[in-house]
Short mmCIF file of C-alpha atoms in Angstrom, two decimals:
data_model
loop_
_atom_site.label_atom_id
_atom_site.label_comp_id
_atom_site.label_asym_id
_atom_site.label_seq_id
_atom_site.Cartn_x
_atom_site.Cartn_y
_atom_site.Cartn_z
CA UNK B 9 10.53 47.16 -32.00
CA UNK B 10 8.94 48.74 -28.46
CA UNK B 11 9.36 47.09 -25.78
CA UNK B 12 5.67 46.20 -25.69
CA UNK B 13 5.34 44.57 -29.30
CA UNK B 14 8.40 42.75 -27.56
CA UNK B 15 6.02 41.26 -25.45
CA UNK B 16 3.03 41.09 -27.18
CA UNK B 17 4.87 38.89 -29.74
CA UNK B 18 6.36 36.33 -27.03
CA UNK B 19 3.19 36.20 -25.26
CA UNK B 20 2.22 33.72 -28.30
CA UNK B 21 5.71 31.97 -27.34
CA UNK B 22 4.47 31.92 -23.57
CA UNK B 23 1.48 30.06 -24.57
CA UNK B 24 2.44 27.80 -26.72
CA UNK B 25 5.30 26.87 -23.82
CA UNK B 26 2.62 26.51 -21.18
CA UNK B 27 0.72 23.93 -23.90
CA UNK B 28 3.83 21.82 -24.38
CA UNK B 29 4.15 21.81 -20.00
CA UNK B 30 0.18 20.76 -19.66
CA UNK B 31 -0.44 18.51 -22.05
CA UNK B 32 2.77 16.79 -21.33
CA UNK B 33 1.77 16.40 -17.76
CA UNK B 34 -1.75 15.31 -18.87
CA UNK B 35 0.18 12.55 -21.24
CA UNK B 36 2.80 11.54 -19.26
CA UNK B 37 1.10 11.25 -15.64
CA UNK B 38 -0.96 8.50 -16.17
CA UNK B 39 1.22 6.80 -18.51
CA UNK B 40 3.89 6.38 -16.09
CA UNK B 41 1.26 4.73 -14.01
CA UNK B 42 0.89 2.28 -16.62
CA UNK B 43 4.35 1.76 -17.26
CA UNK B 44 5.37 1.37 -13.55
CA UNK B 45 3.00 -1.44 -13.70
CA UNK B 46 4.08 -3.50 -15.90
CA UNK B 47 7.82 -2.52 -14.31
CA UNK B 48 6.39 -4.22 -11.67
CA UNK B 49 4.51 -7.01 -13.40
CA UNK B 50 5.47 -10.66 -12.11
CA UNK B 51 6.12 -11.44 -15.72
CA UNK B 52 9.86 -11.90 -16.08
CA UNK B 53 10.24 -10.99 -19.61
CA UNK B 54 7.50 -7.63 -19.48
CA UNK B 55 9.24 -6.33 -16.33
CA UNK B 56 12.99 -6.55 -18.45
CA UNK B 57 11.62 -5.22 -20.81
CA UNK B 58 10.05 -2.22 -19.57
CA UNK B 59 13.29 -1.59 -17.20
CA UNK B 60 14.94 -1.52 -21.09
CA UNK B 61 12.74 0.54 -22.49
CA UNK B 62 13.66 3.30 -19.46
CA UNK B 63 17.18 3.01 -19.40
CA UNK B 64 17.19 3.67 -23.15
CA UNK B 65 14.82 6.77 -22.41
CA UNK B 66 17.18 8.03 -19.57
CA UNK B 67 20.02 7.37 -20.89
CA UNK B 68 19.83 9.47 -24.04
CA UNK B 69 19.44 13.27 -24.34
CA UNK B 70 15.83 14.14 -24.83
CA UNK B 71 17.21 16.53 -27.39
CA UNK B 72 17.90 13.73 -29.27
CA UNK B 73 14.88 12.02 -28.42
CA UNK B 74 13.02 14.88 -30.11
CA UNK B 75 14.71 14.61 -33.31
CA UNK B 76 14.39 10.86 -33.72
CA UNK B 77 10.76 11.14 -33.15
CA UNK B 78 10.10 14.30 -35.71
CA UNK B 79 12.67 12.56 -38.24
CA UNK B 80 12.74 9.25 -37.12
CA UNK B 81 9.28 7.86 -39.31
CA UNK B 82 10.53 9.52 -42.27
CA UNK B 83 13.79 7.93 -42.44
CA UNK B 84 12.86 4.70 -41.13
CA UNK B 85 9.86 4.20 -42.56
CA UNK B 86 9.56 6.93 -45.42
CA UNK B 87 6.76 8.30 -43.98
CA UNK B 88 6.33 12.20 -44.22
CA UNK B 89 5.01 13.36 -41.18
CA UNK B 90 5.25 17.44 -42.51
CA UNK B 91 3.08 19.07 -40.34
CA UNK B 92 3.37 16.68 -37.68
CA UNK B 93 5.58 18.65 -35.68
CA UNK B 94 3.29 19.81 -32.57
CA UNK B 95 2.39 15.52 -32.11
CA UNK B 96 6.35 14.73 -32.12
CA UNK B 97 6.99 17.07 -29.58
CA UNK B 98 4.55 16.04 -27.56
CA UNK B 99 5.16 12.61 -27.58
CA UNK B 100 8.72 12.85 -27.42
CA UNK B 101 8.20 14.66 -24.33
CA UNK B 102 5.53 12.85 -22.51
CA UNK B 103 7.14 9.38 -23.28
CA UNK B 104 10.57 10.64 -21.82
CA UNK B 105 8.69 12.27 -18.33
CA UNK B 106 6.85 9.21 -18.38
CA UNK B 107 9.84 6.70 -17.64
CA UNK B 108 10.89 9.50 -15.05
CA UNK B 109 7.19 9.31 -13.77
CA UNK B 110 7.55 5.16 -13.75
CA UNK B 111 10.77 5.26 -11.58
CA UNK B 112 9.14 7.93 -8.93
CA UNK B 113 6.00 6.22 -8.38
CA UNK B 114 7.86 2.65 -8.22
CA UNK B 115 9.88 3.94 -5.43
CA UNK B 116 6.51 5.57 -3.39
CA UNK B 117 4.94 2.21 -3.86
CA UNK B 118 7.65 -0.08 -2.96
CA UNK B 119 7.98 2.52 0.28
CA UNK B 120 4.40 1.16 1.56
CA UNK B 121 4.90 -0.96 4.07
CA UNK B 122 4.04 -4.88 2.91
CA UNK B 123 1.17 -4.83 6.65
CA UNK B 124 -1.01 -1.90 4.70
CA UNK B 125 -1.56 -5.12 1.44
CA UNK B 126 -1.77 -7.48 4.22
CA UNK B 127 -4.52 -5.72 6.09
CA UNK B 128 -6.21 -5.03 3.35
CA UNK B 129 -6.45 -8.24 1.88
CA UNK B 130 -7.48 -9.69 5.16
CA UNK B 131 -10.42 -7.24 5.37
CA UNK B 132 -11.13 -7.97 1.95
CA UNK B 133 -10.47 -5.07 -0.47
CA UNK B 134 -9.45 -6.72 -4.03
CA UNK B 135 -6.34 -6.03 -5.86
CA UNK B 136 -6.80 -3.31 -7.63
CA UNK B 137 -8.91 -1.29 -4.59
CA UNK B 138 -6.10 -1.84 -2.59
CA UNK B 139 -3.99 -0.25 -4.73
CA UNK B 140 -6.34 3.00 -6.01
CA UNK B 141 -8.32 3.21 -2.13
CA UNK B 142 -4.88 2.23 0.13
CA UNK B 143 -1.85 2.38 -1.71
CA UNK B 144 -1.71 5.21 -4.56
CA UNK B 145 -3.31 7.58 -1.72
CA UNK B 146 -0.30 7.31 0.20
CA UNK B 147 2.06 6.93 -2.65
CA UNK B 148 1.09 10.27 -3.81
CA UNK B 149 1.92 12.12 -0.74
CA UNK B 150 5.10 10.51 -0.43
CA UNK B 151 6.51 11.50 -3.70
CA UNK B 152 5.30 14.96 -4.11
CA UNK B 153 8.60 16.70 -3.16
CA UNK B 154 10.18 13.92 -6.76
CA UNK B 155 6.94 15.15 -8.54
CA UNK B 156 8.11 18.78 -8.08
CA UNK B 157 10.98 18.58 -8.85
CA UNK B 158 10.16 17.04 -12.39
CA UNK B 159 7.30 19.80 -13.32
CA UNK B 160 9.97 22.72 -12.68
CA UNK B 161 12.46 20.38 -14.59
CA UNK B 162 10.21 20.24 -17.31
CA UNK B 163 9.55 23.72 -17.39
CA UNK B 164 12.76 24.49 -18.74
CA UNK B 165 13.32 21.22 -20.54
CA UNK B 166 9.89 23.09 -23.22
CA UNK B 167 12.57 25.26 -24.82
CA UNK B 168 14.03 22.37 -26.19
CA UNK B 169 11.15 22.43 -28.37
CA UNK B 170 13.64 24.73 -30.09
CA UNK B 171 15.55 21.87 -31.28
CA UNK B 172 12.16 21.09 -33.76
CA UNK B 173 11.98 25.23 -34.95
CA UNK B 174 8.45 25.30 -33.16
CA UNK B 175 7.99 28.88 -32.45
CA UNK B 176 7.82 28.55 -27.96
CA UNK B 177 9.54 31.47 -25.74
CA UNK B 178 13.07 30.18 -26.15
CA UNK B 179 12.81 30.48 -29.91
CA UNK B 180 10.91 33.37 -30.34
CA UNK B 181 13.75 35.55 -27.67
CA UNK B 182 16.52 33.80 -29.40
CA UNK B 183 15.27 34.82 -33.12
CA UNK B 184 13.94 38.33 -31.77
CA UNK B 185 17.13 38.85 -30.14
CA UNK B 186 19.25 38.21 -33.32
CA UNK B 187 16.88 40.41 -35.80
CA UNK B 188 15.92 43.23 -33.68
CA UNK B 189 20.17 42.90 -31.79
CA UNK B 190 18.82 43.51 -28.38
CA UNK B 191 19.21 41.31 -25.14
CA UNK B 192 15.60 42.24 -24.06
CA UNK B 193 14.00 38.82 -25.48
CA UNK B 194 16.33 36.97 -23.43
CA UNK B 195 15.15 39.01 -20.14
CA UNK B 196 11.70 38.67 -21.01
CA UNK B 197 12.19 34.96 -21.42
CA UNK B 198 14.04 33.91 -18.21
CA UNK B 199 11.91 36.36 -16.52
CA UNK B 200 9.06 34.12 -17.48
CA UNK B 201 10.53 30.98 -16.84
CA UNK B 202 11.21 32.50 -13.34
CA UNK B 203 7.92 33.28 -12.81
CA UNK B 204 6.00 30.12 -14.20
CA UNK B 205 8.47 28.08 -11.94
CA UNK B 206 7.65 30.22 -8.49
CA UNK B 207 4.18 29.40 -10.09
CA UNK B 208 4.60 25.85 -9.77
CA UNK B 209 6.39 25.40 -6.19
CA UNK B 210 3.54 27.71 -4.87
CA UNK B 211 0.83 25.35 -6.30
CA UNK B 212 2.83 21.90 -5.75
CA UNK B 213 3.41 23.10 -1.98
CA UNK B 214 -0.45 23.27 -1.57
CA UNK B 215 -0.57 19.99 -2.54
CA UNK B 216 1.43 18.90 -0.03
CA UNK B 217 0.12 21.29 2.68
CA UNK B 218 -3.43 19.88 2.02
CA UNK B 219 -1.75 16.39 2.43
CA UNK B 220 -0.52 17.42 5.76
CA UNK B 221 -3.21 16.13 7.76
CA UNK B 222 -1.28 12.66 8.57
CA UNK B 223 1.53 10.93 9.12
CA UNK E 12 -15.94 -26.29 14.13
CA UNK E 13 -15.26 -22.97 12.86
CA UNK E 14 -11.92 -23.61 11.73
CA UNK E 15 -10.17 -26.89 11.54
CA UNK E 16 -7.15 -26.82 10.50
CA UNK E 17 -5.05 -30.80 9.50
CA UNK E 18 -1.70 -31.58 9.04
CA UNK E 19 -0.59 -28.50 8.22
CA UNK E 20 2.86 -27.85 6.96
CA UNK E 21 4.87 -24.92 6.63
CA UNK E 22 8.68 -24.10 5.24
CA UNK E 23 10.39 -21.32 4.36
CA UNK E 24 13.31 -22.38 2.13
CA UNK E 25 14.97 -25.27 3.95
CA UNK E 26 13.37 -23.88 7.31
CA UNK E 27 10.38 -26.48 8.73
CA UNK E 28 8.33 -23.49 10.92
CA UNK E 29 5.06 -25.88 11.05
CA UNK E 30 5.35 -29.23 11.07
CA UNK E 31 2.09 -31.20 10.58
CA UNK E 32 0.01 -28.83 12.92
CA UNK E 33 -3.52 -29.62 13.77
CA UNK E 34 -5.96 -27.16 15.13
CA UNK E 35 -9.87 -26.87 15.76
CA UNK E 36 -11.39 -24.17 17.11
CA UNK E 37 -14.76 -24.25 17.86
CA UNK E 38 -17.58 -21.81 18.06
CA UNK E 39 -17.09 -18.96 21.05
CA UNK E 40 -14.36 -21.02 22.56
CA UNK E 41 -10.81 -18.90 23.55
CA UNK E 42 -7.61 -20.21 22.33
CA UNK E 43 -4.55 -19.05 23.59
CA UNK E 44 -1.47 -19.92 21.95
CA UNK E 45 2.33 -19.15 23.98
CA UNK E 46 5.68 -20.33 22.79
CA UNK E 47 8.98 -18.98 22.11
CA UNK E 48 10.24 -16.68 19.19
CA UNK E 49 10.68 -18.39 16.52
CA UNK E 50 8.39 -21.56 17.27
CA UNK E 51 6.12 -21.05 14.58
CA UNK E 52 3.06 -19.51 16.51
CA UNK E 53 2.53 -16.23 13.53
CA UNK E 54 3.57 -18.69 10.60
CA UNK E 55 0.31 -20.77 12.17
CA UNK E 56 -1.73 -17.33 12.17
CA UNK E 57 -0.72 -16.61 8.59
CA UNK E 58 -1.89 -19.22 7.19
CA UNK E 59 -4.64 -19.39 8.96
CA UNK E 60 -5.39 -16.09 7.28
CA UNK E 61 -4.87 -17.24 4.11
CA UNK E 62 -1.68 -14.73 4.12
CA UNK E 63 0.62 -17.71 3.64
CA UNK E 64 0.07 -20.34 1.75
CA UNK E 65 0.65 -23.77 3.06
CA UNK E 66 2.99 -26.76 1.68
CA UNK E 67 0.70 -28.82 2.58
CA UNK E 68 -2.82 -29.81 4.81
CA UNK E 69 -6.33 -28.69 4.76
CA UNK E 70 -7.84 -25.17 5.97
CA UNK E 71 -11.38 -25.39 6.75
CA UNK E 72 -13.91 -22.55 7.84
CA UNK E 73 -17.28 -23.66 9.02
CA UNK E 74 -17.20 -26.32 7.47
CA UNK E 75 -15.76 -25.23 3.84
CA UNK E 76 -12.25 -25.86 2.65
CA UNK E 77 -9.96 -22.94 1.97
CA UNK E 78 -7.40 -25.65 1.11
CA UNK E 79 -7.19 -29.37 0.65
CA UNK E 80 -4.59 -31.53 0.20
CA UNK E 81 -4.43 -33.74 -2.50
CA UNK E 82 -1.42 -35.92 -3.58
CA UNK E 83 1.01 -34.09 -0.93
CA UNK E 84 0.54 -30.49 -2.52
CA UNK E 85 -1.73 -27.82 -1.08
CA UNK E 86 -5.31 -27.14 -3.27
CA UNK E 87 -6.26 -24.28 -2.84
CA UNK E 88 -10.58 -22.88 -3.32
CA UNK E 89 -11.18 -21.24 -6.37
CA UNK E 90 -10.23 -16.55 -6.19
CA UNK E 91 -14.49 -16.15 -4.94
CA UNK E 92 -14.74 -19.34 -3.37
CA UNK E 93 -11.79 -17.76 -0.81
CA UNK E 94 -12.92 -14.24 -0.86
CA UNK E 95 -16.35 -15.71 0.17
CA UNK E 96 -14.73 -17.65 3.35
CA UNK E 97 -11.86 -14.13 3.75
CA UNK E 98 -15.51 -13.68 5.58
CA UNK E 99 -15.51 -15.49 8.06
CA UNK E 100 -12.24 -14.46 10.13
CA UNK E 101 -11.00 -10.52 11.25
CA UNK E 102 -7.33 -10.69 12.11
CA UNK E 103 -5.46 -8.10 14.54
CA UNK E 104 -1.53 -7.39 13.83
CA UNK E 105 0.67 -6.77 15.80
CA UNK E 106 1.54 -3.28 14.01
CA UNK E 107 -1.93 -2.61 13.79
CA UNK E 108 -1.53 -2.01 10.25
CA UNK E 109 -4.76 0.79 10.54
CA UNK E 110 -4.78 3.05 7.01
CA UNK E 111 -3.29 6.53 7.58
CA UNK E 112 -4.40 8.47 5.66
CA UNK E 113 -8.27 7.30 6.88
CA UNK E 114 -9.99 8.89 9.24
CA UNK E 115 -11.11 6.41 12.58
CA UNK E 116 -13.97 6.33 11.64
CA UNK E 117 -13.43 5.39 8.05
CA UNK E 118 -11.09 2.63 8.67
CA UNK E 119 -13.86 1.26 10.56
CA UNK E 120 -16.17 1.71 8.11
CA UNK E 121 -14.89 1.07 4.42
CA UNK E 122 -14.62 -2.16 4.53
CA UNK E 123 -18.00 -3.32 5.42
CA UNK E 124 -19.03 -1.12 2.25
CA UNK E 125 -17.03 -1.89 -0.53
CA UNK E 126 -16.48 -5.59 0.41
CA UNK E 127 -19.45 -6.04 2.31
CA UNK E 128 -21.63 -3.52 -0.07
CA UNK E 129 -23.19 -2.91 3.40
CA UNK E 130 -26.05 0.24 3.85
CA UNK E 131 -23.88 3.49 4.80
CA UNK E 132 -26.24 3.96 7.63
CA UNK E 133 -26.00 0.38 8.89
CA UNK E 134 -22.06 0.37 9.16
CA UNK E 135 -21.74 4.22 10.47
CA UNK E 136 -24.32 2.78 13.46
CA UNK E 137 -22.39 -0.34 13.64
CA UNK E 138 -19.49 1.32 13.80
CA UNK E 139 -20.05 4.36 16.18
CA UNK E 140 -21.48 1.16 18.04
CA UNK E 141 -17.98 -0.95 18.57
CA UNK E 142 -16.16 2.33 18.71
CA UNK E 143 -18.06 3.23 21.46
CA UNK E 144 -17.23 0.00 23.33
CA UNK E 145 -13.56 0.52 22.67
CA UNK E 146 -13.79 4.12 24.46
CA UNK E 147 -12.81 6.01 21.63
CA UNK E 148 -16.16 7.14 20.48
CA UNK E 149 -14.48 10.93 20.84
CA UNK E 150 -11.84 9.92 18.26
CA UNK E 151 -13.72 8.82 15.49
CA UNK E 152 -12.99 11.86 13.18
CA UNK E 153 -8.77 11.50 14.09
CA UNK E 154 -6.04 10.45 12.09
CA UNK E 155 -4.55 6.98 13.15
CA UNK E 156 -1.29 9.29 13.72
CA UNK E 157 -2.85 11.05 16.80
CA UNK E 158 -3.82 8.48 18.00
CA UNK E 159 -1.41 6.37 21.09
CA UNK E 160 -0.76 3.07 20.23
CA UNK E 161 -2.89 1.22 22.28
CA UNK E 162 -5.97 3.56 21.06
CA UNK E 163 -4.43 2.49 17.07
CA UNK E 164 -4.72 -0.98 18.19
CA UNK E 165 -8.69 -0.43 19.90
CA UNK E 166 -9.66 0.79 16.56
CA UNK E 167 -7.83 -2.36 14.63
CA UNK E 168 -9.88 -4.14 17.07
CA UNK E 169 -12.64 -2.16 16.04
CA UNK E 170 -12.38 -2.63 12.50
CA UNK E 171 -11.82 -5.94 12.14
CA UNK E 172 -15.37 -6.76 14.31
CA UNK E 173 -17.29 -4.25 12.04
CA UNK E 174 -16.86 -7.04 9.29
CA UNK E 175 -18.86 -9.78 12.04
CA UNK E 176 -16.42 -12.24 11.56
CA UNK E 177 -17.30 -15.46 13.32
CA UNK E 178 -13.30 -15.51 14.59
CA UNK E 179 -11.05 -13.09 14.95
CA UNK E 180 -7.41 -14.29 14.96
CA UNK E 181 -4.66 -11.55 17.14
CA UNK E 182 -1.35 -11.78 16.40
CA UNK E 183 0.83 -10.78 19.63
CA UNK E 184 -2.04 -7.69 19.52
CA UNK E 185 0.21 -6.20 22.11
CA UNK E 186 3.68 -6.73 21.88
CA UNK E 187 4.15 -3.53 20.26
CA UNK E 188 2.79 -1.54 22.88
CA UNK E 189 4.35 -0.73 26.18
CA UNK E 190 2.90 -2.33 29.62
CA UNK E 191 -0.04 0.47 30.35
CA UNK E 192 -1.18 0.62 26.70
CA UNK E 193 -1.14 -3.02 27.31
CA UNK E 194 -3.91 -3.35 29.77
CA UNK E 195 -6.18 -1.37 28.24
CA UNK E 196 -6.01 -3.26 24.96
CA UNK E 197 -5.89 -7.18 26.89
CA UNK E 198 -9.34 -5.16 28.94
CA UNK E 199 -11.33 -5.01 25.48
CA UNK E 200 -10.26 -8.74 24.55
CA UNK E 201 -11.07 -9.55 28.17
CA UNK E 202 -14.67 -7.79 27.27
CA UNK E 203 -15.37 -10.00 23.99
CA UNK E 204 -14.18 -13.41 25.54
CA UNK E 205 -16.89 -12.25 28.45
CA UNK E 206 -19.25 -12.18 25.02
CA UNK E 207 -18.49 -15.57 23.73
CA UNK E 208 -16.50 -13.95 20.44
CA UNK E 209 -14.23 -16.63 18.76
CA UNK E 210 -11.10 -16.15 19.16
CA UNK E 211 -7.68 -17.29 18.61
CA UNK E 212 -4.70 -15.23 20.14
CA UNK E 213 -0.86 -15.43 19.81
CA UNK E 214 0.62 -14.07 23.20
CA UNK E 215 3.57 -13.21 25.34
CA UNK E 216 1.27 -12.20 28.01
CA UNK E 217 1.41 -15.04 30.35
CA UNK E 218 -1.42 -13.80 32.71
CA UNK E 219 -4.18 -12.74 30.66
CA UNK E 220 -3.50 -16.11 28.79
CA UNK E 221 -4.41 -17.82 31.67
CA UNK E 222 -7.11 -15.29 32.98
CA UNK E 223 -9.09 -15.52 29.99
CA UNK E 224 -8.66 -18.79 27.76
CA UNK E 225 -10.38 -21.59 27.58
CA UNK E 226 -7.57 -23.63 25.86
CA UNK E 227 -3.87 -23.18 25.96
CA UNK E 228 -1.60 -23.87 23.36
CA UNK E 229 2.12 -23.97 23.94
CA UNK E 230 4.15 -24.36 20.36
CA UNK E 231 7.86 -24.66 20.04
CA UNK E 232 10.07 -25.73 17.10
CA UNK E 233 7.16 -25.82 14.94
CA UNK E 234 5.22 -28.53 16.72
CA UNK E 235 2.16 -28.27 19.49
CA UNK E 236 3.98 -29.42 22.78
CA UNK E 237 1.45 -28.84 25.08
CA UNK E 238 -2.01 -28.22 25.21
CA UNK E 239 -5.13 -27.78 27.34
CA UNK E 240 -7.47 -25.82 29.82
CA UNK E 241 -5.34 -22.93 31.11
CA UNK E 242 -5.10 -24.09 34.45
CA UNK E 243 -3.32 -27.51 33.57
CA UNK E 244 -0.75 -26.28 31.58
CA UNK E 245 0.50 -23.34 33.31
CA UNK E 246 -0.77 -24.54 37.09
CA UNK E 247 1.06 -28.55 36.07
CA UNK E 248 2.65 -28.45 33.16
CA UNK E 249 3.67 -32.04 31.94
CA UNK E 250 5.95 -31.17 29.51
CA UNK E 251 9.82 -30.71 30.27
CA UNK E 252 10.31 -27.77 27.30
CA UNK E 253 7.10 -26.20 29.10
CA UNK E 254 7.84 -26.25 32.57
CA UNK E 255 11.34 -24.52 30.67
CA UNK E 256 9.14 -22.30 28.79
CA UNK E 257 7.24 -20.99 31.65
CA UNK E 258 9.79 -20.80 34.15
CA UNK E 259 11.45 -17.55 32.36
CA UNK E 260 7.41 -16.10 33.08
CA UNK E 261 7.79 -16.40 36.85
CA UNK E 262 7.53 -13.26 38.70
#
């Protein structure tokens, strides 16, 4: 197999990796916000339950969670979910990352001084206006470095879709390497991950700069 | 009466901070509240501005009840009624509490547009007029972090005034400022007093309180110890506790 054939075969895998990455963010960034609001709920039961949920998600390997989401429905309920491989992968990633994002958001929200809430209240802002216009924009700025960390981890974590035999770049590299007895697929995969993360870091740095107009 | 507070009681856990305090403020009146730290002056302001819930007593703005007492327990008006009543007052904080991600102009303009649904052009004109009065028209595009403390506090005053409150509360507006910056903020408050803005000012600036107020209230231990015209309270205090307190401020 020539280098260019190898590269073009693996290009499909790169696209699938990117699909997992972007769709996971699309789902987990907003879901994390919802989980954070539940975690901060005034209802003790709701907040406690959310805390347990976050503990479970953070306390077990993502690889195990992938297996649970894919095989769980069959073993637990006898439901056949053949053909739902990709959705199962997305659910596992989205739920996992949302739990981490929720805790990052919470740290950000709790770092905003009480004076900001009080000023908004006296000026007549409603609770949702206060959150959306005053609190959230300041939170975003404060949590960007932590969010960048998560993004970079996610780029590399996509390789865990390998567990469910999803043909993203890591699975393909392993397969082609075995069939062609070549080391090159791993190099290609490595370079791909590195460039992808470089791009993520560059884009996030741009975001941080864009928000650096105030302190 | 713009503000009436009757028999206000407030405790934090077992600590009684306000013991049956009553305070009425008439239209155009400037009232200063002085007293040692922990005397309850800030808590009184926070109860008046609905940032703290009282344990008992009545609060009325323009005769409309924000809080009444029933069988010894406070009963606050409905959220929609409270929202309406909040329009009656503004508050200037010790720590300014400007919104750091908004420009000066947006800090002043957003609440009138968002909360009072006023026309953007009218709000802009009002806001620019207020900033001009504060000597800050050239700073309208700056962000709070680019301003001195005194400038930030003047923006906070403009932000409160842009909502056209009937009464403006100041919670130690100059305590976070050095003497030079204190002067520029006090000057602005004095100017408002001359324009007959109704104000209640919690302050440690005795000469200022004496010069600007129609009435001075001395609080200690959660009660009003003495009140009256500034010349009486400062010049000829009747209570021993007041004399003792004011002695600390003698040059």
